[in-house]
Each structure stands twice: as C-alpha cells, then as structure tokens.
CSV table of C-alpha atoms and ligand atoms in Angstrom, one decimal:
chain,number,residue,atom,x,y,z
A,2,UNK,CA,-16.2,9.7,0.1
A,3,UNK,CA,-19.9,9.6,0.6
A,4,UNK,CA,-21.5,6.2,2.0
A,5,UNK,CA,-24.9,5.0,2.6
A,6,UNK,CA,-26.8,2.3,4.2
A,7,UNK,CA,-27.5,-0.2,2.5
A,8,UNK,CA,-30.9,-0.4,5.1
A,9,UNK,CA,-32.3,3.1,4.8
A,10,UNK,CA,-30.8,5.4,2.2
A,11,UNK,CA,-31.4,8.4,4.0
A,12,UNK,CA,-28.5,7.4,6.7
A,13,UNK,CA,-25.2,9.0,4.5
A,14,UNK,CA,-22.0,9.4,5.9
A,15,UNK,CA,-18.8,10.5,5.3
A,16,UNK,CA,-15.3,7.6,5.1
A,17,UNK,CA,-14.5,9.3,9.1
A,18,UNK,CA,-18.2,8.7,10.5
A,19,UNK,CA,-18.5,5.8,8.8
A,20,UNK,CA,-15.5,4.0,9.9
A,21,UNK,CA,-16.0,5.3,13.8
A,22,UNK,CA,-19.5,3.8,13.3
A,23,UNK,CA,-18.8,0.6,11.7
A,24,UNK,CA,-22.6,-0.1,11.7
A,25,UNK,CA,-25.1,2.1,10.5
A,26,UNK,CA,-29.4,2.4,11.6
A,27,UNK,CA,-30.9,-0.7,11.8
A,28,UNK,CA,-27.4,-2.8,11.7
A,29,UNK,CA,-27.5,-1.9,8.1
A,30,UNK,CA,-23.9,-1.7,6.2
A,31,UNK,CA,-22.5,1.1,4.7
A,32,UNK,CA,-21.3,1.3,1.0
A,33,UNK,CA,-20.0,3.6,-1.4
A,34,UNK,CA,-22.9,6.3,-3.2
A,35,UNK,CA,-20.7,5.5,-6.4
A,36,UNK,CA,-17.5,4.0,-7.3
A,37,UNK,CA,-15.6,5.4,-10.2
A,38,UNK,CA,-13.4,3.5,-12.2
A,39,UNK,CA,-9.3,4.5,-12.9
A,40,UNK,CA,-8.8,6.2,-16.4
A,41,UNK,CA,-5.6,4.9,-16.0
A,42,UNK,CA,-5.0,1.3,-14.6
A,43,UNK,CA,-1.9,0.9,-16.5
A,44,UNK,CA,0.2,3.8,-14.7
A,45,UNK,CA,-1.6,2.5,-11.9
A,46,UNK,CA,0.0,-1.0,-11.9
A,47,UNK,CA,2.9,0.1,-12.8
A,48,UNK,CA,3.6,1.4,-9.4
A,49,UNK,CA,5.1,-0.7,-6.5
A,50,UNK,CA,2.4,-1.9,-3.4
A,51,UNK,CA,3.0,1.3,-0.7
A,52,UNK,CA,2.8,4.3,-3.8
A,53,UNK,CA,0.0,2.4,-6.0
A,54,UNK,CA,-2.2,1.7,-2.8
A,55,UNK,CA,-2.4,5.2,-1.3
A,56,UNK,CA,-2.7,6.2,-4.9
A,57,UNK,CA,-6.2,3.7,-4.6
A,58,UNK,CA,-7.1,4.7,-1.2
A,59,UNK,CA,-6.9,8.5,-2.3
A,60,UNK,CA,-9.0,7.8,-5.1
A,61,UNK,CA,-11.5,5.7,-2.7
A,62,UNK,CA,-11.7,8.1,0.2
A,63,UNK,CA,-11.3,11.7,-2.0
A,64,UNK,CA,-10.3,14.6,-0.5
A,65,UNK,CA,-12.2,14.0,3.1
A,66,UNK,CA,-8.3,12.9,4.2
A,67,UNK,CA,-5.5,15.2,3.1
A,68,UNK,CA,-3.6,13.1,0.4
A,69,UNK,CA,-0.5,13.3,2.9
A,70,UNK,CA,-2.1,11.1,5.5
A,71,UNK,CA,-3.4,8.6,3.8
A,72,UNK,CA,-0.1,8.1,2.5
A,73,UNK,CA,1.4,7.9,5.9
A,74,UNK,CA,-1.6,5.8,7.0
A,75,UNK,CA,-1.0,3.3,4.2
A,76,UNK,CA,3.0,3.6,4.8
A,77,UNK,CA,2.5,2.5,8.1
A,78,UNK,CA,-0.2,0.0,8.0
A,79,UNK,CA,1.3,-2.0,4.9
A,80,UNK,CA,4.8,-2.9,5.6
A,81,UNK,CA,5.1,-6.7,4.6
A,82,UNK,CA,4.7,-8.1,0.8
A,83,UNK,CA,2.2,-9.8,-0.9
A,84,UNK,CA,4.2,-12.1,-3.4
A,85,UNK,CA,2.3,-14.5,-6.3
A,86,UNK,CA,3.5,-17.5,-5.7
A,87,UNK,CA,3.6,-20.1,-9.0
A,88,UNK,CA,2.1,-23.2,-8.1
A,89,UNK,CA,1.8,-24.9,-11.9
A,90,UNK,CA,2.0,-23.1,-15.2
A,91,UNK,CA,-1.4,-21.5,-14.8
A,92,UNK,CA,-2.5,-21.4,-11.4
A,93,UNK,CA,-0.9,-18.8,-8.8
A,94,UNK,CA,-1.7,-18.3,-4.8
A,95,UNK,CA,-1.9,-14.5,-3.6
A,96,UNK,CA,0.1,-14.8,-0.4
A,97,UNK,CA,-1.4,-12.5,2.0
A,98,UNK,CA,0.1,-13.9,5.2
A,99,UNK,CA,3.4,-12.2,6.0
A,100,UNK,CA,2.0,-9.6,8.2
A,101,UNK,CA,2.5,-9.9,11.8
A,102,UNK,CA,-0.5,-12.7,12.4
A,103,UNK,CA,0.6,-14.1,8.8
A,104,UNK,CA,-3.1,-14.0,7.8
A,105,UNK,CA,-5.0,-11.8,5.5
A,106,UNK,CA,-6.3,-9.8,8.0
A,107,UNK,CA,-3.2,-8.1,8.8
A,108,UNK,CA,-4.2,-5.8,6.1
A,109,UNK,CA,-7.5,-4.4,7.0
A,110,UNK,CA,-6.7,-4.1,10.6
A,111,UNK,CA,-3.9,-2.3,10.7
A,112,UNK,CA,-5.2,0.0,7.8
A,113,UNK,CA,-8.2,0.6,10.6
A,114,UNK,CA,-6.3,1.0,13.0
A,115,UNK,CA,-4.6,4.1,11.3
A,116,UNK,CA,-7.1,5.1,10.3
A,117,UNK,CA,-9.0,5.5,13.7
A,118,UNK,CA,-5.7,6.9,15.1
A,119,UNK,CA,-6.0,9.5,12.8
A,120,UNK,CA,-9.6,10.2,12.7
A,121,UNK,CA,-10.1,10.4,16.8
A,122,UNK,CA,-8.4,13.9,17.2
A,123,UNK,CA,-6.5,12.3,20.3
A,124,UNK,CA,-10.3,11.5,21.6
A,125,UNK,CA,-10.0,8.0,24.1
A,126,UNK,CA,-11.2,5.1,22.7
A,127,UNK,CA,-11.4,1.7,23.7
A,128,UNK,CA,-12.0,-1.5,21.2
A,129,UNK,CA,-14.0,-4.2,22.5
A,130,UNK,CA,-14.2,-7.4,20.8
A,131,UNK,CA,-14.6,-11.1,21.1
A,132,UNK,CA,-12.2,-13.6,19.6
A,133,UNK,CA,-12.3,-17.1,18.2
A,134,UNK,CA,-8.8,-16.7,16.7
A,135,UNK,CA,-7.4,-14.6,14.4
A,136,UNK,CA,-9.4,-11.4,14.1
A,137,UNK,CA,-8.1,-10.6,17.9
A,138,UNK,CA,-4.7,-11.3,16.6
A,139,UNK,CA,-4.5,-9.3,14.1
A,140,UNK,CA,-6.8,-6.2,15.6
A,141,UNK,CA,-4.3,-6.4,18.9
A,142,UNK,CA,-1.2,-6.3,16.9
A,143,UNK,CA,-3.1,-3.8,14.7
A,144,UNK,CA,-3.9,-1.4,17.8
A,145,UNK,CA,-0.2,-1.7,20.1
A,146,UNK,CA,1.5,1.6,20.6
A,147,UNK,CA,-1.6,3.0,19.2
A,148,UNK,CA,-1.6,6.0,22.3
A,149,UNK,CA,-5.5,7.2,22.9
A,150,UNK,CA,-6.9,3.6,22.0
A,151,UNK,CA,-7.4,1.1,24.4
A,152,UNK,CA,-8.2,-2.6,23.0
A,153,UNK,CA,-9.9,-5.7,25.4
A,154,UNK,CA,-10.1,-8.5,24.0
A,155,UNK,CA,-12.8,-11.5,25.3
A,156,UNK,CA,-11.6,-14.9,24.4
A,157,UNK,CA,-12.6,-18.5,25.7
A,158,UNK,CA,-10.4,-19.8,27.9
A,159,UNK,CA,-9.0,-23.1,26.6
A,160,UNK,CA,-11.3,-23.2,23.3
A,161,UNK,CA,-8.4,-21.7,21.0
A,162,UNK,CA,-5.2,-23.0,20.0
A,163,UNK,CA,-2.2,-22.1,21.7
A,164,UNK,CA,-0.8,-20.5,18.9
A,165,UNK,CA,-2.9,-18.5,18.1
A,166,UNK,CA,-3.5,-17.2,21.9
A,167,UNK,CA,0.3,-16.4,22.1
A,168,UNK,CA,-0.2,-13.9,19.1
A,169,UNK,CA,-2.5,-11.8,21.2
A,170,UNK,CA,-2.1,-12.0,24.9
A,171,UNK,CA,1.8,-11.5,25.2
A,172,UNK,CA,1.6,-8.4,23.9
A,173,UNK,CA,0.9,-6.0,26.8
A,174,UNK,CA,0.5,-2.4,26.4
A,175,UNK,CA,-2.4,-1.1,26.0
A,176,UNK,CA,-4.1,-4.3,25.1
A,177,UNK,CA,-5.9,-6.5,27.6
A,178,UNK,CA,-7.0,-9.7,27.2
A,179,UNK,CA,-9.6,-11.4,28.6
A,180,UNK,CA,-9.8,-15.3,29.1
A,181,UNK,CA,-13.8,-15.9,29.9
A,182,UNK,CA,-14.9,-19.1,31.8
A,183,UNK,CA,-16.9,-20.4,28.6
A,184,UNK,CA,-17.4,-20.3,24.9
A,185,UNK,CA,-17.0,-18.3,22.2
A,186,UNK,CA,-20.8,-17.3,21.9
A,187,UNK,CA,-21.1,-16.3,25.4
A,188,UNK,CA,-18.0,-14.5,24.8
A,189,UNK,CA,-19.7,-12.7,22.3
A,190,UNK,CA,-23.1,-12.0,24.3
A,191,UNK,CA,-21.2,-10.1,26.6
A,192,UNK,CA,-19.2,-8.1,24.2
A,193,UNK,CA,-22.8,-7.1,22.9
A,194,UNK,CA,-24.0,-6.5,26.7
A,195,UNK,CA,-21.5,-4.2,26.9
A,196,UNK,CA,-22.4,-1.9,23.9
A,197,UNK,CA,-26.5,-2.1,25.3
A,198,UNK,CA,-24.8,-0.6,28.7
A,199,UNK,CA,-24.4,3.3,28.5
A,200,UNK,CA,-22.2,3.3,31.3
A,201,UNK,CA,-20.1,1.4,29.6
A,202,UNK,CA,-20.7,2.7,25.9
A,203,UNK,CA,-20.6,6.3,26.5
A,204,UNK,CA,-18.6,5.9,29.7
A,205,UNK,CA,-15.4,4.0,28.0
A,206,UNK,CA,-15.7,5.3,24.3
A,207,UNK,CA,-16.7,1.8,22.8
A,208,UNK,CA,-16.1,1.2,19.2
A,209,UNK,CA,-16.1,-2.1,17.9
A,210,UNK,CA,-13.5,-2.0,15.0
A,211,UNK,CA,-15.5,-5.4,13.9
A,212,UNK,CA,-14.9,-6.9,10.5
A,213,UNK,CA,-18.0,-5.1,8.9
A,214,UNK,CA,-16.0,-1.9,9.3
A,215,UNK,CA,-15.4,0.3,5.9
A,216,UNK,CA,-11.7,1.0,6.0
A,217,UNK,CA,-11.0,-3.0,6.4
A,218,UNK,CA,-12.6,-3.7,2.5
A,219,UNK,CA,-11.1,-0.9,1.1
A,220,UNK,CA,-7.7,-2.0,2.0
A,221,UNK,CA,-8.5,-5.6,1.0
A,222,UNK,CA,-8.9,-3.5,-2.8
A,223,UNK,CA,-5.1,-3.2,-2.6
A,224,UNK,CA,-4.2,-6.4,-2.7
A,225,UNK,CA,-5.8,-7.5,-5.9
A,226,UNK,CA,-4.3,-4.9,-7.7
A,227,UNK,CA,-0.8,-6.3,-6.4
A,228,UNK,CA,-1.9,-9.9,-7.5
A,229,UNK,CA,-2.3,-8.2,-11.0
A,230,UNK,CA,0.9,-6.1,-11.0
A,231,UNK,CA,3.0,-9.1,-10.9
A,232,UNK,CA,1.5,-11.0,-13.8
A,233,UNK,CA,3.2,-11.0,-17.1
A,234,UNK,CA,1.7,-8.3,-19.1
A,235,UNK,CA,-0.1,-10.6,-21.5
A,236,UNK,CA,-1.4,-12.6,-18.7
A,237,UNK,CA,-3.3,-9.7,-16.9
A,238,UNK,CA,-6.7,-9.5,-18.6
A,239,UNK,CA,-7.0,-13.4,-18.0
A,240,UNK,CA,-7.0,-13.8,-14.3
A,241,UNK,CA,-9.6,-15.4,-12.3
A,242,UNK,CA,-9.7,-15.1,-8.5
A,243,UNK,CA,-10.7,-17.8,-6.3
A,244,UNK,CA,-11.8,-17.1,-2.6
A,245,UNK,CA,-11.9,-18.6,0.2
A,246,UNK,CA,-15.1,-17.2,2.0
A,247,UNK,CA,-16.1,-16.8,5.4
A,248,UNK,CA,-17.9,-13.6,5.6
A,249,UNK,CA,-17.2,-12.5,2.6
A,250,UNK,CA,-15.0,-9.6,2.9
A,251,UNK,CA,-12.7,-10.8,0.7
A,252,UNK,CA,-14.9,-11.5,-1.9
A,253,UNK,CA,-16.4,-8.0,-1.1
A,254,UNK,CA,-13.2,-6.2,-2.2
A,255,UNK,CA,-12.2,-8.4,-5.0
A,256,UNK,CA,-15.6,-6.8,-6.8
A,257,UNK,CA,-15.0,-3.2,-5.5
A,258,UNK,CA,-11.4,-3.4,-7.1
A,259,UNK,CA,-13.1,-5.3,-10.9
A,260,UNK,CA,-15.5,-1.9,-10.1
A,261,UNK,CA,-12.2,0.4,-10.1
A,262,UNK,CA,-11.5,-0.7,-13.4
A,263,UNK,CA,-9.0,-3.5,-12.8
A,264,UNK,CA,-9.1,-6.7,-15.3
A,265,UNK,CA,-10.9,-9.2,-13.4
A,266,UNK,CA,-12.7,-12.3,-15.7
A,267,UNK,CA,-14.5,-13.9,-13.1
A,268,UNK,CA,-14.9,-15.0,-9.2
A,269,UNK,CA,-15.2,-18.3,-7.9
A,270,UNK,CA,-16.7,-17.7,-3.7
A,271,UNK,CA,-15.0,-20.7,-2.5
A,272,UNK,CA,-16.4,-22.2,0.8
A,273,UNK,CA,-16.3,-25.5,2.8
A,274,UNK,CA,-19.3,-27.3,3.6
A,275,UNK,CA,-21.3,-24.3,5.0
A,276,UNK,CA,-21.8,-22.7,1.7
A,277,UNK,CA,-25.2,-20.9,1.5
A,278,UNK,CA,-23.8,-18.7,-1.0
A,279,UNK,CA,-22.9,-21.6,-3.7
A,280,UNK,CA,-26.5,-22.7,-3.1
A,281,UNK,CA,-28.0,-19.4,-3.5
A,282,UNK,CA,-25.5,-18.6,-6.6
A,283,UNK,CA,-27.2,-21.9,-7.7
A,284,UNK,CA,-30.8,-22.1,-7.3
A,285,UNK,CA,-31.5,-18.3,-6.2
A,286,UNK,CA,-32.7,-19.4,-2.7
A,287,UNK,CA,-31.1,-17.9,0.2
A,288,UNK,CA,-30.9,-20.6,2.8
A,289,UNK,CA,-28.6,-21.1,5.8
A,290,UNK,CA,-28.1,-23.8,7.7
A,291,UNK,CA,-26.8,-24.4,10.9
A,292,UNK,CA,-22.9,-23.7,10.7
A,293,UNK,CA,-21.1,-26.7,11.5
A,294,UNK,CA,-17.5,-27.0,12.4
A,295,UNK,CA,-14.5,-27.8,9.6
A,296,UNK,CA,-10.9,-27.6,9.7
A,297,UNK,CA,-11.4,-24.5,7.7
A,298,UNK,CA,-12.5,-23.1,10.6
A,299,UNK,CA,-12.2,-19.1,10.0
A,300,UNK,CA,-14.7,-19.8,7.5
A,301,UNK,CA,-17.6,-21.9,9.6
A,302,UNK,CA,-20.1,-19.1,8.7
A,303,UNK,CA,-23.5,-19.7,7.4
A,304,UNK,CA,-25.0,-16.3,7.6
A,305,UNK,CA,-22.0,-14.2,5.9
A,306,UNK,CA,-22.6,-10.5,6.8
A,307,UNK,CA,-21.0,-9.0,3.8
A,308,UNK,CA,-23.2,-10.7,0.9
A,309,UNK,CA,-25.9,-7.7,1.1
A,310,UNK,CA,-22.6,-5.3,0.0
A,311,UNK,CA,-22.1,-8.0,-3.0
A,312,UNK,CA,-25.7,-8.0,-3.8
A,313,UNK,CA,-25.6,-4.4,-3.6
A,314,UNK,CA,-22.1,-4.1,-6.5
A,315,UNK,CA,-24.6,-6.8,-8.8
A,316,UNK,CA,-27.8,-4.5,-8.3
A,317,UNK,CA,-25.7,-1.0,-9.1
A,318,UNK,CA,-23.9,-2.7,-12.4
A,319,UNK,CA,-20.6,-2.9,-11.4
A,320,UNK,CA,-20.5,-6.9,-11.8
A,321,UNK,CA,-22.6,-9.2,-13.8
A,322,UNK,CA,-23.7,-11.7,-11.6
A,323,UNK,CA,-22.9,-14.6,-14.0
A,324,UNK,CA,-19.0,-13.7,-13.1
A,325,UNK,CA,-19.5,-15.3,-9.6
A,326,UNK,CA,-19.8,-18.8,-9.2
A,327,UNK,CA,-19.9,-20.7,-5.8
A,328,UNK,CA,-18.1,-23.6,-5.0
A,329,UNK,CA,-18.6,-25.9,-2.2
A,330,UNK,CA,-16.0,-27.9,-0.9
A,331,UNK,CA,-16.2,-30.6,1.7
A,332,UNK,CA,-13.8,-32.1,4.3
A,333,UNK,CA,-12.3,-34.8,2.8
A,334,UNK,CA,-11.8,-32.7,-0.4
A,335,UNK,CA,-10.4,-30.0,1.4
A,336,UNK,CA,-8.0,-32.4,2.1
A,337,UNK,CA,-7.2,-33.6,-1.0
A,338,UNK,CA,-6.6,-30.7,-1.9
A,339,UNK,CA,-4.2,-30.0,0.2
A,340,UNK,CA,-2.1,-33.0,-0.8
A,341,UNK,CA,-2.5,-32.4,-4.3
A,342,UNK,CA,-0.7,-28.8,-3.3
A,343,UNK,CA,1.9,-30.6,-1.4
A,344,UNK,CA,3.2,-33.1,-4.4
A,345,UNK,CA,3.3,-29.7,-6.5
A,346,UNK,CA,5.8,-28.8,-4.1
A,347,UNK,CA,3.3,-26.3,-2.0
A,348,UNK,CA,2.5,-26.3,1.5
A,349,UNK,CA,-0.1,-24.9,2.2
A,350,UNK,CA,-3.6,-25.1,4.8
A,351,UNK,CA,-7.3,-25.8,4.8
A,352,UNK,CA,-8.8,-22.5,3.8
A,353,UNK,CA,-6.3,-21.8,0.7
A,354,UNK,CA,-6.8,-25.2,-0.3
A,355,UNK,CA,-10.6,-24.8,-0.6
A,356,UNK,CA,-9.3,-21.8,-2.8
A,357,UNK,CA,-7.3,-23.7,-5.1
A,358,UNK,CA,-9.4,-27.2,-5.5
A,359,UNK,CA,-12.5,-25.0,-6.3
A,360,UNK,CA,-9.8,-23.3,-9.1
A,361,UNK,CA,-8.6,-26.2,-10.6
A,362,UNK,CA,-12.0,-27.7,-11.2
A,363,UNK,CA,-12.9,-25.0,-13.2
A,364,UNK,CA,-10.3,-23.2,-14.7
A,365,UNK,CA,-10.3,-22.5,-18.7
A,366,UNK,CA,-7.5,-22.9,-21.1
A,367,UNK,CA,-7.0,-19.6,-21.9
A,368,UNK,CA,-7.7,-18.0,-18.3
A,369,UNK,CA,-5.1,-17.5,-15.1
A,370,UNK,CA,-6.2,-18.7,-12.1
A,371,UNK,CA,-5.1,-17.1,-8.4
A,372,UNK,CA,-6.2,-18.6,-5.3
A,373,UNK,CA,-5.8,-16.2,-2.1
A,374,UNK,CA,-3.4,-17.7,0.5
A,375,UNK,CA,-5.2,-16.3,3.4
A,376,UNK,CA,-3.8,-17.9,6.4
A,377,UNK,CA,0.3,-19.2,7.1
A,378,UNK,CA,0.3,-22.8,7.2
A,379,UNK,CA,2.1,-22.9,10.6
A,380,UNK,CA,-1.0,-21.3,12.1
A,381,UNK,CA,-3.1,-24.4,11.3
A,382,UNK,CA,0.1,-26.2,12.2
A,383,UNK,CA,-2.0,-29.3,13.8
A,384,UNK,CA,-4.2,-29.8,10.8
A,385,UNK,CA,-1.1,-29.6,8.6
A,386,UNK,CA,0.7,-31.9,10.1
A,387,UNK,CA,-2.2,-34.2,10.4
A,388,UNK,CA,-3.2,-34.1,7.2
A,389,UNK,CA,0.1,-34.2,5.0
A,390,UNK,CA,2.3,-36.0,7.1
A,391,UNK,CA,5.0,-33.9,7.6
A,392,UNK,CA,6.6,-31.2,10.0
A,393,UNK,CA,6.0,-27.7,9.9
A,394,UNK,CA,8.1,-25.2,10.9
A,395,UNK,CA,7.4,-22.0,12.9
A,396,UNK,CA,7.9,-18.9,11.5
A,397,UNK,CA,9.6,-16.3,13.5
A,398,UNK,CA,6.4,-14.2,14.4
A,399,UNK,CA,5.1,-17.1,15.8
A,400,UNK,CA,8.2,-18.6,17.0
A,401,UNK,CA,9.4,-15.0,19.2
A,402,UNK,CA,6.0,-15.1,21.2
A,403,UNK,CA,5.9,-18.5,22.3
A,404,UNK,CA,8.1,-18.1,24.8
A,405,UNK,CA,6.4,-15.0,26.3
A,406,UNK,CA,4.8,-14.1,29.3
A,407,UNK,CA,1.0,-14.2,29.2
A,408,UNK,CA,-0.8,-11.2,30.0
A,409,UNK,CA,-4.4,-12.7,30.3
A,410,UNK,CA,-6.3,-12.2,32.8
A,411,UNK,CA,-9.5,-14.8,33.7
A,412,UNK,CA,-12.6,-13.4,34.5
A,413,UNK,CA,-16.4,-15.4,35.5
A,414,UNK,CA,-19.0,-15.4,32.7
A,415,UNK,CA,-21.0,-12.7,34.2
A,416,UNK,CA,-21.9,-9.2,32.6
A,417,UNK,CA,-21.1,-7.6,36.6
A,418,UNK,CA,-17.6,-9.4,36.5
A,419,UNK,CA,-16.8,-8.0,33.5
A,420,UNK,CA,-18.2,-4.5,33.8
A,421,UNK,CA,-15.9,-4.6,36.8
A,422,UNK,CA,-12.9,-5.2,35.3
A,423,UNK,CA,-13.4,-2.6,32.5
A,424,UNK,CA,-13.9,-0.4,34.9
A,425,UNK,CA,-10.6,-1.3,37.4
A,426,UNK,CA,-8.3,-1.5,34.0
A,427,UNK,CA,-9.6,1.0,32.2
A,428,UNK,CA,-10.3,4.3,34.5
B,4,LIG,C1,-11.2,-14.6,8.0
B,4,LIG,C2,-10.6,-15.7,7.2
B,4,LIG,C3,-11.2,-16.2,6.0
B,4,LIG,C4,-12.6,-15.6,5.5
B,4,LIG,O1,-12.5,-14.3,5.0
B,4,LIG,P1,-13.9,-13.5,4.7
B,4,LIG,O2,-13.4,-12.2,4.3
B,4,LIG,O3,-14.6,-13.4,6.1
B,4,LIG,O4,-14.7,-14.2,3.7
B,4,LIG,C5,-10.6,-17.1,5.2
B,4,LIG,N1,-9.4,-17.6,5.6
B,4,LIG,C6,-8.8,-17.2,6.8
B,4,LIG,C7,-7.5,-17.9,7.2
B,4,LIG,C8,-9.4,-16.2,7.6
B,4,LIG,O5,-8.8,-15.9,8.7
C-alpha cells in the first residue's frame, strides 16, 4: 500500500512507515496514492465480519503484510459483533459498542495495536498519549499484554468521569496511567513537550498511536460493510449513513469503504452545536469557532483533523460532494432526540442520538437510513439518566472494573516531574 501526504506529495510511504509515523512532514496526513474498488462486493458481503474484513484489509494494505498476518491481526483485534439494530421500519443504528470500552473506537485501536505489534520486529516502544475519555480507554485496553510496547497515559485528575477512569487505570501491566494536577490541555502540552524532547523521543521510542493514525480508518472501512451485510438484499443499494462527527474519522472511512465499491447513497456528517463542517458543507466557508462544551462531548471539536482526508476522496473522484450533507444539532434537540429513541423502545446516548435526529429529518421514502451507535449508553450513564428519566444498567465490562484497584499514579504539572517519572517507570 503506497501513501502520501496530503502536505507535500513527495513524502510517500509504505502502510508499516506510515502507521509507525502516524504523522507525516509538516503535520500533513497520509492517504492512500489510489483506492481500487472490489469487482466483486457481492461474494464480499456474503462473508461473515472476521473472513470479509481481512479479505478488505488485504485488499487495502496489498501484499506489504503477508495475507497470513493480517488475518491473524484482524482475528485478534475484532472479536465482538457489530449487530443492526431496527429501530422503526426504515431506520437502523450500527452498534459499534460491544468491544471492551463499548465505543467505536475499540475497533481502530486494537487493529493498531496489532498492527504495531507486528510491525516493530520486537523493537521497544512506548505510547504516549493524553486522555479526556475514551480514546485512552480504548488504546490501553488496545495495548495490554502487548510485550515490547509500553503505553502512559496523561489524564486530568478529577476532570473525567469515574467510569470512564476505571476502564483505563485498573488495568496494570504494562500500562501506566498518569493523573496530572490540571486540565486536559495542559495534559496535552506536555504529551507534545515530550515528543519536542530527544531524550525522551529517541530515548523511550515514542510513538503516539493518536487518532490520525492510518491503520485506525482503515479498520473503521470494516464496519460499514457489516452494516450492509445484514440488510435484506433488496434493501442494500438504499442505505444512507448518518454520523456522528467529532473528528471525523468515522465519516473518513464511511467514504473510503463507498470508494471500495460498496452501495452507499449518501452521508449525513452529523454534529452538535460545534459543526463547522455543516456550515462549510453549506456556504463553502471554512470557519471554526471556539469549541464549546455539550453532552456530546467526544464530539466538542471545532477544528476536525480528518476533513483535509474527506476533501482529499471529493478532489480524487471517489465521492460527489453533493452526497454529504451536514447537520447541526443543538442541546436541547439532542435531547429530544434521545426521548423520541426511548418511546421507540431504544435507549440510547447523546452522540447516537445526534446520529439519528439528523436521519429522521431527512430521510427519503425509498432510502434506508443507519445511524452509527458509537458509544454504550451506560458510558454516558449520568446524562442518560438525566435526560430520560430512568435507570441504566451497567454492563459487565464496566461493571467487573469498578471494583478494581487503581493503578494511577499523580504527578505535578511540570515537564521535569514528568520526564522523571518516564524515566523511573520506564528504564
Ligand atoms: C470519538 C467519538 C465520536 C467522534 O468520532 P470521529 O471519528 O472523531 O468523528 C463520536 N462518538 C463517540 C462516542 C466517540 O467516542
């Protein structure tokens, strides 16, 4: 698989390099030279989620990994379903969340994570990252038992709900997490401190396994094809995906899969109230705004890093750009939504709602609507409960690491404290 940067085209790259990089020259992304389309989507759909998604991966990433490992790879890094849940007669929500952080993003890390197992020749590495939530989640669970890969994770200490901090600092391991005296920005300044240090960088083997890396859209390709596969034959060239967007990565993979050759009508990029990409879809001006803070919150982005890879699939052919349309959708309809979900008998939690109330106000008689279900509702248990009324229950991921011991350790806001630590965990 060849890749190039989408900021200077003479930076190519083979799948390995380019997932070890994550980011090419000039922070520029990397994206496939071409993507060729299936001859033969039918015998492609036909085959269940493990067989039909190394046969996608091995058509993505060519011959660079010997076909026998990217089935293992995907083997191992896909164990939980995606079922299509049936909310009314034409309207369906893609459950992506019964991975191990029952969100989304089970999928693309642990597909990483395999990869970069496989890919490192036994080489040390260590992950460095900075959390808000649920991408530290899911890259620790990703990463544990993972032998030559070392993960820290930086969080702010008290700024994240219990929960979710459970899911990542009982583990143990080799995954060490960090609880830093402050927010999550300063959290972040220092994961970026780190990476400008070459003690540090070349010292400890830093990658950043962020969610800009390759591997993580391609195996976000898989799961539309799944969405697909379980549709009543004479359903399947009707199907409209709605998607909740943060950075749009999701969004990102949804077009690489229509680009494969799969039966896609059209995308709706469903935000909350920070929705420069509805505006620009609208009135061609790009223009972010501050992000402010929803109950959507995996999706409080104003400045989504993936959109130049979406502009890229428009510019190259592989989608009209009259087949995305942008939807904004605010608080108190996010809500509604999420009511109007409950009385059709469907729990469900802020960031899927936004998926389906930007669906239902659009959908055509003759099309099929799917909304991704990116997140478990019991991980936005509060809002859930708050919103609808009712109790939600825990399921058992969530419930077995509750009452865990915490591995955490606290450390000052300072770039010495940390350096520090690295160094006393770590060598
Ligand atoms: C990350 C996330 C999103 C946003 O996905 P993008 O690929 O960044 O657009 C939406 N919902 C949930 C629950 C998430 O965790």
């Amino acid at each position: 698989m060849n890749l190039v940067n989408l900021k200077d085209a003479s930076d190519k790259v083979s799948f390995s390099e380019a997932v070890k990089k994550g980011l090419g020259k000039h922070q520029g992304l990397y994206f496939p030279q071409s993507i060729k389309p299936f001859d033969n989507i039918d015998e492609i759909l036909a085959l269940p989620l493990v067989e039909r998604s190394t046969r996608i991966l091995q058509h993505l990433i060519g011959d660079e990994l010997a076909p026998e490992l990217i089935e293992t790879i995907v083997s191992t890094a896909f164990q939980f379903p995606a079922p299509l849940a049936k909310v009314t007669d034409n309207i369906h929500c893609l459950e992506l969340f019964h991975g191990p952080t029952l969100a989304f993003k089970d999928f693309g890390g642990r597909f990483m994570a395999q990869c970069l197992a496989n890919i490192s020749e036994g080489k040390p590495i260590t992950i460095l990252t900075a959390t808000s939530g649920d991408t530290g989640a899911a890259v620790a669970h990703a990463f544990h038992g993972i032998n030559n890969i070392q993960v820290v994770i930086l969080y702010p200490k008290g700024k994240i709900s219990q929960l979710q901090e459970k899911l990542f600092t009982t583990l143990g391991g080799n995954i060490h997490t960090v609880a830093i005296e402050s927010d999550f920005d300063d959290c972040q300044h220092l994961v970026k401190a780190a990476f400008d240090d070459p003690d540090v960088r070349d010292g400890l083997h830093l990658n950043s396994a962020n969610s800009i890396n390759i591997s993580r859209l391609l195996a976000q390709v898989c799961y539309y094809f799944e969405a697909i596969a379980q549709l009543p034959k004479e359903q399947q060239a009707k199907a409209v995906f709605s998607v909740p967007s943060g950075n749009f990565g999701n969004l990102t993979a949804g077009v690489i899969a229509k680009a494969l050759g799969l039966l896609i009508k059209r995308f709706i990029a469903a935000t909350n109230s920070n929705d420069t990409v509805p505006r620009y879809l609208q009135t061609g001006e790009w223009e972010p705004k501050p992000t402010v803070a929803t109950i959507s919150n995996a999706m409080d982005v104003s400045q989504p890093n993936n959109w130049p890879r979406i502009e890229a699939l428009i510019e190259q052919g592989y989608i009209d750009k009259s087949a995305i349309v942008g939807e904004g959708i605010d608080e108190e309809y996010t809500q509604v939504a999420m009511r109007q979900l409950s009385a059709l008998g469907y729990v469900s939690e802020p960031h899927a709602a936004i998926g389906y109330r930007s669906l239902s106000r659009s959908l055509q008689d003759d099309e099929v609507g799917i909304f991704l279900g990116t997140a478990h509702p019991a991980k936005f248990r509060e809002t859930v409960e708050n919103v609808l009324g009712q109790p939600i229950s825990l399921p058992q991921p969530l419930a077995d690491c509750v009452g865990k011991a915490d591995f955490s350790v606290d450390v000052d806001n300072s770039y010495e404290a940390l350096k520090k630590h690295l160094f006393s965990i770590l060598t």
